[in-house]
mmCIF file of C-alpha atoms and ligand atoms in Angstrom:
data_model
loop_
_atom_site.group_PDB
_atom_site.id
_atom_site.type_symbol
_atom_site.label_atom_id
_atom_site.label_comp_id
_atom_site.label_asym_id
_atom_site.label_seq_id
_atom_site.Cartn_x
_atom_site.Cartn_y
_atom_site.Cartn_z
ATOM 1 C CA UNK A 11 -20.079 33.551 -6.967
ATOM 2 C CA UNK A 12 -20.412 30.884 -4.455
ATOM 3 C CA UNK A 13 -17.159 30.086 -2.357
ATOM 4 C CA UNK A 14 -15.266 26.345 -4.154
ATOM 5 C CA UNK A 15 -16.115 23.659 -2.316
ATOM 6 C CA UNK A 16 -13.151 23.105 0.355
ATOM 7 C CA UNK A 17 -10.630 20.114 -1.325
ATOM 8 C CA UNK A 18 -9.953 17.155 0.167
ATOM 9 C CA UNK A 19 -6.628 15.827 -0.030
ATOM 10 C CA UNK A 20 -5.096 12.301 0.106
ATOM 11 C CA UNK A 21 -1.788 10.164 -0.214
ATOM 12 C CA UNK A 22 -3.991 6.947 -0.789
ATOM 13 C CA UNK A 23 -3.206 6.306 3.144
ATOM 14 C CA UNK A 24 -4.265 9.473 4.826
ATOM 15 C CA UNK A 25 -7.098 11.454 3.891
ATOM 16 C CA UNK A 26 -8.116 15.161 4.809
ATOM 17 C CA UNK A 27 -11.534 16.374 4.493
ATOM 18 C CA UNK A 28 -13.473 19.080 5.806
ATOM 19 C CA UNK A 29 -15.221 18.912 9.482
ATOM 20 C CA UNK A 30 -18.810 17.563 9.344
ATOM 21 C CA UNK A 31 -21.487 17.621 12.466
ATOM 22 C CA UNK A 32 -21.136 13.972 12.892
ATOM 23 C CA UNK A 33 -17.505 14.364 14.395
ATOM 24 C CA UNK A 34 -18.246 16.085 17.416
ATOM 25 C CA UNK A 35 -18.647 12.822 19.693
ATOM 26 C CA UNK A 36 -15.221 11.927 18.196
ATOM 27 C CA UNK A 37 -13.218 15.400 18.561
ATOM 28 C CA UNK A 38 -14.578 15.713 22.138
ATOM 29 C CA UNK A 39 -13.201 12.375 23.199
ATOM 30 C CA UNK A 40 -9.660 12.673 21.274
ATOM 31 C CA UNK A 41 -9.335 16.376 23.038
ATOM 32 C CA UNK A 42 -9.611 14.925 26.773
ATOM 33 C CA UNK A 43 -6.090 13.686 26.113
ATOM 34 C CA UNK A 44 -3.753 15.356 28.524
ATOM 35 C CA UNK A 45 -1.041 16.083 25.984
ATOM 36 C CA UNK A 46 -3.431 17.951 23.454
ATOM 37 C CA UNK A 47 -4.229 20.275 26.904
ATOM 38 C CA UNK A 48 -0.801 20.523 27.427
ATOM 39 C CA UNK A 49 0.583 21.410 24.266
ATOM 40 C CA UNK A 50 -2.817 23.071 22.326
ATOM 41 C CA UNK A 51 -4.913 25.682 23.187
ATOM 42 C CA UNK A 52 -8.348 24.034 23.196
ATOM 43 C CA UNK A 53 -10.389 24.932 25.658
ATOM 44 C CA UNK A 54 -9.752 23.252 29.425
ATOM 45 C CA UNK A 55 -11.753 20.674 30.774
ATOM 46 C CA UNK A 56 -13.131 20.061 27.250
ATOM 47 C CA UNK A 57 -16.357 18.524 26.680
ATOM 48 C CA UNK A 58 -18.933 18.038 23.435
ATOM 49 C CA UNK A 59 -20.549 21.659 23.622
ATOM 50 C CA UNK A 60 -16.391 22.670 22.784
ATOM 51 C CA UNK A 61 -16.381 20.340 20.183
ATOM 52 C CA UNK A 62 -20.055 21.495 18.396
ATOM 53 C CA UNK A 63 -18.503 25.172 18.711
ATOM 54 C CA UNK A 64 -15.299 24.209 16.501
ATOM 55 C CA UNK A 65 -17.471 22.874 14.028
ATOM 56 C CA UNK A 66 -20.083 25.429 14.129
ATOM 57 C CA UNK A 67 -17.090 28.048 12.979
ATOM 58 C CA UNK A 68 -16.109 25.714 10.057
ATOM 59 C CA UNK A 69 -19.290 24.090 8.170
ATOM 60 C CA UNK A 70 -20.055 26.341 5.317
ATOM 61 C CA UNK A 71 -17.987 27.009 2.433
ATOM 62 C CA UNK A 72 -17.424 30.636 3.316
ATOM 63 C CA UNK A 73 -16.498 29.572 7.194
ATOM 64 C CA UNK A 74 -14.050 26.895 5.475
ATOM 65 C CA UNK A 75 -11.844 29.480 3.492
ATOM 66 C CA UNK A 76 -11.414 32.294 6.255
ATOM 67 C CA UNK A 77 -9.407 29.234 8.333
ATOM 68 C CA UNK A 78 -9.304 26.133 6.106
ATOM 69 C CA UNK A 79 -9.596 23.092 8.802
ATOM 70 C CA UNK A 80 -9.438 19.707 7.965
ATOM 71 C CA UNK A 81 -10.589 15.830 10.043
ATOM 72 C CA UNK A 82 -7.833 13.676 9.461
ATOM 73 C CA UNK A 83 -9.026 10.274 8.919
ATOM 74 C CA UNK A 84 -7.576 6.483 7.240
ATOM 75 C CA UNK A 85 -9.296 4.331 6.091
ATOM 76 C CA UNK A 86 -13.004 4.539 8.037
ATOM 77 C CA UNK A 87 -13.068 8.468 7.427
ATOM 78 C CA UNK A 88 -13.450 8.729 10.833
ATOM 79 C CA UNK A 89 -11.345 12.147 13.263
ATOM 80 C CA UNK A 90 -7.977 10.830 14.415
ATOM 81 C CA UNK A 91 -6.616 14.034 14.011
ATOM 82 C CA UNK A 92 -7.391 17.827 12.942
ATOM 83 C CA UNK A 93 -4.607 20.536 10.799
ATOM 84 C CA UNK A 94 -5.569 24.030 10.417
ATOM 85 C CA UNK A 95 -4.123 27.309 8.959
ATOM 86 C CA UNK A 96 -4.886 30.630 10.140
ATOM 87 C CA UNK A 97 -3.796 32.812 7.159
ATOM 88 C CA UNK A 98 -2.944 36.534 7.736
ATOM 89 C CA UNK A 99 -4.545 37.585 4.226
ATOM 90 C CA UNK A 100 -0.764 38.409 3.402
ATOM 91 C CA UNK A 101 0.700 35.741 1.920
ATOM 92 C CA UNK A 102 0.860 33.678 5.647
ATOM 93 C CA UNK A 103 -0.368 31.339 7.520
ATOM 94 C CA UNK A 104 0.064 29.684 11.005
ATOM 95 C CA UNK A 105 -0.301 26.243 11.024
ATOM 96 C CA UNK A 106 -2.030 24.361 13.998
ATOM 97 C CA UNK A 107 -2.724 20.820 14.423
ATOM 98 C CA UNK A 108 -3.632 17.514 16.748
ATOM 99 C CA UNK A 109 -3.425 13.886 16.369
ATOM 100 C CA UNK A 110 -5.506 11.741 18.639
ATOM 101 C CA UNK A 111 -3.864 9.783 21.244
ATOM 102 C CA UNK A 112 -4.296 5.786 19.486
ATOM 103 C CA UNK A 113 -2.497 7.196 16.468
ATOM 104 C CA UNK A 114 0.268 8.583 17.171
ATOM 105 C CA UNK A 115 4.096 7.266 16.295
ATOM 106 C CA UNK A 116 2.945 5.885 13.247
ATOM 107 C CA UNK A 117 3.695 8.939 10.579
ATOM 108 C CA UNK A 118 0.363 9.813 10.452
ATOM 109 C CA UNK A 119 0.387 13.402 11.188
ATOM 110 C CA UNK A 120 3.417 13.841 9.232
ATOM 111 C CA UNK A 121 1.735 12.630 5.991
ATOM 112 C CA UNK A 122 -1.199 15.001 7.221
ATOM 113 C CA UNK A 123 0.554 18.282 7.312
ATOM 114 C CA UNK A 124 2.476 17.308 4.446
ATOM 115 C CA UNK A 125 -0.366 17.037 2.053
ATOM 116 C CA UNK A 126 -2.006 20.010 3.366
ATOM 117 C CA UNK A 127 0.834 22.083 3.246
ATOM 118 C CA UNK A 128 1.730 20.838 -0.494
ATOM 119 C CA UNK A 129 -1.533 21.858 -1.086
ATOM 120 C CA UNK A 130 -1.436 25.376 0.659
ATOM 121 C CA UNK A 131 1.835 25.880 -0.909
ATOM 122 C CA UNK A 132 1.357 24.948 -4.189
ATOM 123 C CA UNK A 133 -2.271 25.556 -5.176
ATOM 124 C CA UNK A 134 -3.579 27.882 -2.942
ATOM 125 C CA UNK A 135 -0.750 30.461 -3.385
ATOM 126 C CA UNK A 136 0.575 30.830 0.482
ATOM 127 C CA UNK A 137 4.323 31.877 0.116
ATOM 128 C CA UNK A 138 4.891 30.426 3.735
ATOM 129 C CA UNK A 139 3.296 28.684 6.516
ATOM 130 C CA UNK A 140 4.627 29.766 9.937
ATOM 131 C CA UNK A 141 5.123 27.039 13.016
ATOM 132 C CA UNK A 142 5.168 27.807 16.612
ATOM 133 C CA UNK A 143 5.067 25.637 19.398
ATOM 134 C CA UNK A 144 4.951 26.201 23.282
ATOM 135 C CA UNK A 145 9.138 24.662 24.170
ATOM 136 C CA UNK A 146 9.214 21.248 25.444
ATOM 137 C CA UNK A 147 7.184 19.736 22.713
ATOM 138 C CA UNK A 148 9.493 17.777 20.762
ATOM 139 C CA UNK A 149 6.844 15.878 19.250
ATOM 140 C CA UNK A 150 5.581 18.684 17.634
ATOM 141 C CA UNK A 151 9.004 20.242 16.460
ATOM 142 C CA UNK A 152 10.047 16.737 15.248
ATOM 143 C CA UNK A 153 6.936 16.437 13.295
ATOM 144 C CA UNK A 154 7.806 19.956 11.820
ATOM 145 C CA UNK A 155 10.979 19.476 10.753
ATOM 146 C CA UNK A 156 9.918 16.131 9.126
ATOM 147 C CA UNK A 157 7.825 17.943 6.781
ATOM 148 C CA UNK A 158 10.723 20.459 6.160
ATOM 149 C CA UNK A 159 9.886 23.415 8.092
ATOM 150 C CA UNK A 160 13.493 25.190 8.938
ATOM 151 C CA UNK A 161 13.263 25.711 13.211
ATOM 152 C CA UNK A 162 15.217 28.106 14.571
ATOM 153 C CA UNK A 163 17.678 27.344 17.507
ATOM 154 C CA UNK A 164 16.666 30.178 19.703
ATOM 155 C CA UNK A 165 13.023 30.609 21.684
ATOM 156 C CA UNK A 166 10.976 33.223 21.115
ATOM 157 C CA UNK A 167 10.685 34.830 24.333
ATOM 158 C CA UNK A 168 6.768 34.775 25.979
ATOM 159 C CA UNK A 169 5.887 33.735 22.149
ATOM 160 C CA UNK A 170 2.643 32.654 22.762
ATOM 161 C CA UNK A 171 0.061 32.549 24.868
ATOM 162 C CA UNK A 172 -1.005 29.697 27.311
ATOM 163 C CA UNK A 173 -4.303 29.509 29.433
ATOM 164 C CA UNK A 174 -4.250 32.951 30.365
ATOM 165 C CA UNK A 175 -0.398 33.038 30.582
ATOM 166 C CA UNK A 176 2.605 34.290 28.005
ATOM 167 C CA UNK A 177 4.760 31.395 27.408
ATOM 168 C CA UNK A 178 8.047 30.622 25.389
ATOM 169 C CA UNK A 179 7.946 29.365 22.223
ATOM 170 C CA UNK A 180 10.113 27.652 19.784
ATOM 171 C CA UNK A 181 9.223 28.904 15.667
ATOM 172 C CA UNK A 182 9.741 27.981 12.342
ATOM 173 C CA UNK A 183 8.804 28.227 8.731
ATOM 174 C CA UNK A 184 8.087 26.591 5.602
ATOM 175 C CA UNK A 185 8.790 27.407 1.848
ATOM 176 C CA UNK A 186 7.308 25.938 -0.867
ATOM 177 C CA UNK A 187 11.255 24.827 -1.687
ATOM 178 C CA UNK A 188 11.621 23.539 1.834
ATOM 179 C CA UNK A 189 8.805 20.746 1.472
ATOM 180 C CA UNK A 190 10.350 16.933 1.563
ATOM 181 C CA UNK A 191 9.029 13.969 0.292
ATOM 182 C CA UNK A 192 8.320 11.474 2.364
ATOM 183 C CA UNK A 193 11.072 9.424 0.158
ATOM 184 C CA UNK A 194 13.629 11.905 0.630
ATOM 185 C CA UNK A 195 14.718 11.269 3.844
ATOM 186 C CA UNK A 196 15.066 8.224 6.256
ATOM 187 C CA UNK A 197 11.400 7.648 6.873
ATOM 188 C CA UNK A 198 10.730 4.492 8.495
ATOM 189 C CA UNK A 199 8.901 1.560 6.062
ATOM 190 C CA UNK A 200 5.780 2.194 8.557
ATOM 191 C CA UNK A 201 5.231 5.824 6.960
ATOM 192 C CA UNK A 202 5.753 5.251 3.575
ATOM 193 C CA UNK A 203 2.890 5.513 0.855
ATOM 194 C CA UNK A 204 2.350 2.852 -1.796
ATOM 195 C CA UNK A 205 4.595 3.204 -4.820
ATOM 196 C CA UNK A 206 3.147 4.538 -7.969
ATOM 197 C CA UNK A 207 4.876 3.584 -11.469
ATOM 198 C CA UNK A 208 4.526 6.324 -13.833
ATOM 199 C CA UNK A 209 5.809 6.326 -17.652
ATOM 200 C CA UNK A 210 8.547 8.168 -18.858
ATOM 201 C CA UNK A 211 5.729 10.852 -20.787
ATOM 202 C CA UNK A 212 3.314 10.562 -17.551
ATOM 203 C CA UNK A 213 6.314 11.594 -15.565
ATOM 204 C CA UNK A 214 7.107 14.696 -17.912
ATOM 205 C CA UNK A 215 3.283 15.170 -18.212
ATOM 206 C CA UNK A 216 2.955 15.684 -14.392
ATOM 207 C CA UNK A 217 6.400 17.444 -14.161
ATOM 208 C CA UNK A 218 4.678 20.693 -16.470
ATOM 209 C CA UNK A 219 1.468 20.023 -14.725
ATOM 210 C CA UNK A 220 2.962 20.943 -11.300
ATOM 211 C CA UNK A 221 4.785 23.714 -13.073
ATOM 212 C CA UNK A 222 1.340 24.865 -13.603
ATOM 213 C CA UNK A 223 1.090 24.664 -17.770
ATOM 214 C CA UNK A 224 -2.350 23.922 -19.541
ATOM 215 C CA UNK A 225 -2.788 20.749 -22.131
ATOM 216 C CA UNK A 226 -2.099 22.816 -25.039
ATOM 217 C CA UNK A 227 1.660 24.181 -23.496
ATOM 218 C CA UNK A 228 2.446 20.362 -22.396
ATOM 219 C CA UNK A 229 1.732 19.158 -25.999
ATOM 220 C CA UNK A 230 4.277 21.980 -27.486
ATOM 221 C CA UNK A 231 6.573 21.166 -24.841
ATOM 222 C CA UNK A 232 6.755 17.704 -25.836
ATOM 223 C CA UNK A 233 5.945 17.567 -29.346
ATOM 224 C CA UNK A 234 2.890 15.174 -28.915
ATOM 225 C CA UNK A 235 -0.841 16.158 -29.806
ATOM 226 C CA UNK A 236 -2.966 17.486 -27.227
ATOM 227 C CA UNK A 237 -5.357 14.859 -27.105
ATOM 228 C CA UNK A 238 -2.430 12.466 -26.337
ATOM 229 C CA UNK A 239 -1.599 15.101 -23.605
ATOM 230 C CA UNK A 240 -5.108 14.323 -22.195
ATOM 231 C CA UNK A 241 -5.035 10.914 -22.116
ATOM 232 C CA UNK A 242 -2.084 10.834 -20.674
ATOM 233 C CA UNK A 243 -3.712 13.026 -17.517
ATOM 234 C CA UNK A 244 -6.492 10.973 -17.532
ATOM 235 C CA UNK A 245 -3.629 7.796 -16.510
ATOM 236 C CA UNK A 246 -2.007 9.881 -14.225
ATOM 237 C CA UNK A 247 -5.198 10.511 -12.389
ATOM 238 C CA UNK A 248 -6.008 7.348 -12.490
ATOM 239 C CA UNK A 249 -2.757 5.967 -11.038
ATOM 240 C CA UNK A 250 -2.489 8.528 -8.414
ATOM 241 C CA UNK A 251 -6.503 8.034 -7.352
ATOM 242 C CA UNK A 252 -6.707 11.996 -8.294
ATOM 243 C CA UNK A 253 -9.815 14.100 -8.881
ATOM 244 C CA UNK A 254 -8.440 17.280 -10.819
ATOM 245 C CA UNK A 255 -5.103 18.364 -11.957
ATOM 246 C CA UNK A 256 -4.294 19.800 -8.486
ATOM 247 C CA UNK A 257 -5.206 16.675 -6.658
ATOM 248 C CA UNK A 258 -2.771 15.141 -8.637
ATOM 249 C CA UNK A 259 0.081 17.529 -8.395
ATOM 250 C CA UNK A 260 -0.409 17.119 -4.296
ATOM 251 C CA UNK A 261 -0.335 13.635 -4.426
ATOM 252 C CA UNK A 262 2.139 13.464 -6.664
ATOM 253 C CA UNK A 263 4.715 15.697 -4.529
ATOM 254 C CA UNK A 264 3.560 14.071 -1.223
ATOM 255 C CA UNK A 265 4.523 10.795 -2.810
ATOM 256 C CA UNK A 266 7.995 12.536 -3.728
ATOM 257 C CA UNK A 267 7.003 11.859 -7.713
ATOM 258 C CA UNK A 268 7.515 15.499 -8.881
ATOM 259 C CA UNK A 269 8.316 18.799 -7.183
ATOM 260 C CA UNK A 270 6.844 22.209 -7.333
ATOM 261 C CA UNK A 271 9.287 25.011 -9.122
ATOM 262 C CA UNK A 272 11.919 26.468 -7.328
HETATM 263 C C1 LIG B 344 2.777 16.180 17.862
HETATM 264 C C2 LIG B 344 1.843 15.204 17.212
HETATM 265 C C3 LIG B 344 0.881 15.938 16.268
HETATM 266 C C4 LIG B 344 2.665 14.164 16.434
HETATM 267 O O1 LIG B 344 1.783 13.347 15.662
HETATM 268 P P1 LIG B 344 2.220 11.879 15.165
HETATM 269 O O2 LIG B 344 1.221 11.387 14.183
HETATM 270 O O3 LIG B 344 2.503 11.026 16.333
HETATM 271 O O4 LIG B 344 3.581 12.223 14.411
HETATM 272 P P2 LIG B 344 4.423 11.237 13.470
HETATM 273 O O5 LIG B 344 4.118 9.808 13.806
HETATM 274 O O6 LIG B 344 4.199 11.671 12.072
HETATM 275 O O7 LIG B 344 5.896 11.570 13.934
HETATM 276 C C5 LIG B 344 6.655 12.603 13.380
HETATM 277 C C6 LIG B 344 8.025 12.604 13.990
HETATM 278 O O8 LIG B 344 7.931 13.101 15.316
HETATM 279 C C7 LIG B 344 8.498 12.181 16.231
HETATM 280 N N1 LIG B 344 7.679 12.276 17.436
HETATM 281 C C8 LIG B 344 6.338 12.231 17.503
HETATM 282 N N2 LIG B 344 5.945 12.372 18.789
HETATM 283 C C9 LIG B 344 7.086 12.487 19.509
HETATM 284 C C10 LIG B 344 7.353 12.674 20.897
HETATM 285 N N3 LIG B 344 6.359 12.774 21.802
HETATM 286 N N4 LIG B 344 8.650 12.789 21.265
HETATM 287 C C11 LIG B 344 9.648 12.733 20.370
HETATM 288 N N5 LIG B 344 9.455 12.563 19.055
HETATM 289 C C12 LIG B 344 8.195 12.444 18.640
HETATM 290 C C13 LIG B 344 8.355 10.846 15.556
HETATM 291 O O9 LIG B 344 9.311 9.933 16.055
HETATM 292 C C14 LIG B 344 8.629 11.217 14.123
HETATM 293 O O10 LIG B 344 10.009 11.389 13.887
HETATM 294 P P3 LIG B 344 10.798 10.319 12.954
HETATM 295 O O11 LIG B 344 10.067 10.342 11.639
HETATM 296 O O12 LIG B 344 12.153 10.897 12.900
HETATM 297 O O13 LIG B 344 10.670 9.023 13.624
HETATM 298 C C15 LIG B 344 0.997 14.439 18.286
HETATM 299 O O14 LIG B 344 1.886 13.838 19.207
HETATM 300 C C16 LIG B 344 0.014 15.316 19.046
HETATM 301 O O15 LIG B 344 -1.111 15.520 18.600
HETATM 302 N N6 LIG B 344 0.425 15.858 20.219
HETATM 303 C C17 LIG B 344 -0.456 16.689 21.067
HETATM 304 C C18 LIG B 344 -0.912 17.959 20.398
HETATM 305 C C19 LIG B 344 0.259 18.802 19.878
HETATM 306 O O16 LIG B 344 1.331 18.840 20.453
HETATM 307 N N7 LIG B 344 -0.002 19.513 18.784
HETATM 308 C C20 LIG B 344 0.980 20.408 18.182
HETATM 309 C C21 LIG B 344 0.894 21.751 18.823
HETATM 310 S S1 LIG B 344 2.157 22.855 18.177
#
């Protein structure tokens, strides 16, 4: 069977998709920055032949899945920013990302790594994403714990490796249980996504879809028919801008709707 198609995730504000060829121009400008040398591992000076290389590793399907990368983009689906996970084939991943220079501070790569670990998390079956970070960058740790990943107050000593160099690190990790919503917690107007009024039933509806039960459970669950189930999902997708179920149990939890189960 051919490998799915990789997903592309949204909050109706910031949008994930997979790498394409034509972002090489922008990826090689957003990683001259000095901070994304200081803080990332991409390759030093860094010009487009880097940038065609990333891609290269990550067009196909099959390339995707073995280290699921995604462009983060607004509105012109252009890069501003990339999030990857490195999974261990265990249950684990490491979670890596950037966020070009012009758009930072405005809650953009929080809503990033949110939706793509909500997705990780809840559809593709990680049971925890693992953070490290060189120690000094507070960005990145603030970021972090935004999402909800719990950082430990010691540093991992020569944790990671730098340019040829062991360096300390600072670590953390995130649960599915651990994930906030970006209306959870003091988030500044600036970050937060548009507000989405759901029913009472399209509420319960996407409650049991996130718990992961088909049409025909819901309709038991609630003593409705399962055609009304469905048309019911087909307004929830509709008000959330979903594709598929699993679209909408993403968006849903990034926009602090529903929850996954504890
Ligand atoms: C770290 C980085 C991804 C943050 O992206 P961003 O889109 O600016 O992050 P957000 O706007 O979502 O901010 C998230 C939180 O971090 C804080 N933050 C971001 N950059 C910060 C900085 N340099 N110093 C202190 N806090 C910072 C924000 O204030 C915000 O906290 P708040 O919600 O309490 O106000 C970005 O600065 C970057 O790409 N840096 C270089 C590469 C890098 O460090 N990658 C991570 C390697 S582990």
């Amino acid at each position: 069977m051919p490998p799915e198609t990789p997903p592309i995730l949204s909050d109706g504000r910031v949008t994930l998709r997979p790498p394409a060829s034509s972002d090489a121009f922008d990826i090689a400008e957003g990683c001259q920055d000095p901070e994304i040398m200081r803080w990332t591992t991409v390759p030093s000076p860094y010009d487009i032949s880097d940038a065609r290389t990333f891609l290269n590793d990550r067009l196909t399907p099959t390339q995707w899945w073995r280290n699921p990368t995604w462009v983060i983009t607004e509105a012109d689906n252009r890069w501003i920013g990339t999030v990857d996970l490195r999974p261990d084939g265990q249950g684990a991943a490491e979670i890596g990302y950037m966020i070009a220079p012009g758009h930072r501070g405005r809650g953009v790569g929080t809503a990033a790594i949110r939706l793509a670990c909500t997705w990780a998390l809840s559809q593709w079956g990680l049971q925890v994403i693992t953070w490290k970070a060189f120690t000094g960058n507070v960005g990145s740790r603030a970021l972090a714990q935004r999402v909800g990943f719990r950082i430990h107050s010691e540093t991992l000593r020569l944790g990671l490796a730098h340019r040829g160099q062991r360096v300390d690190s600072w670590y953390g990790e995130l649960l599915a249980t651990d994930l906030t919503s970006p209306h959870s917690s003091a988030l500044s107007s600036r970050a937060k996504a548009p507000a989405v009024a759901l029913t009472r039933r399209e509420q319960q509806v996407l409650n049991l879809i996130a718990a992961g039960e088909p049409n025909r459970a819901i309709a038991q669950s609630l003593g409705i028919s399962e055609n009304t189930v469905k048309n019911h999902v087909r307004a929830l997708l509709e008000k959330l801008h979903a594709r598929s179920r699993t679209d909408a149990v993403v968006r849903g939890v990034s926009l602090g709707l529903t929850q996954l189960p504890h």
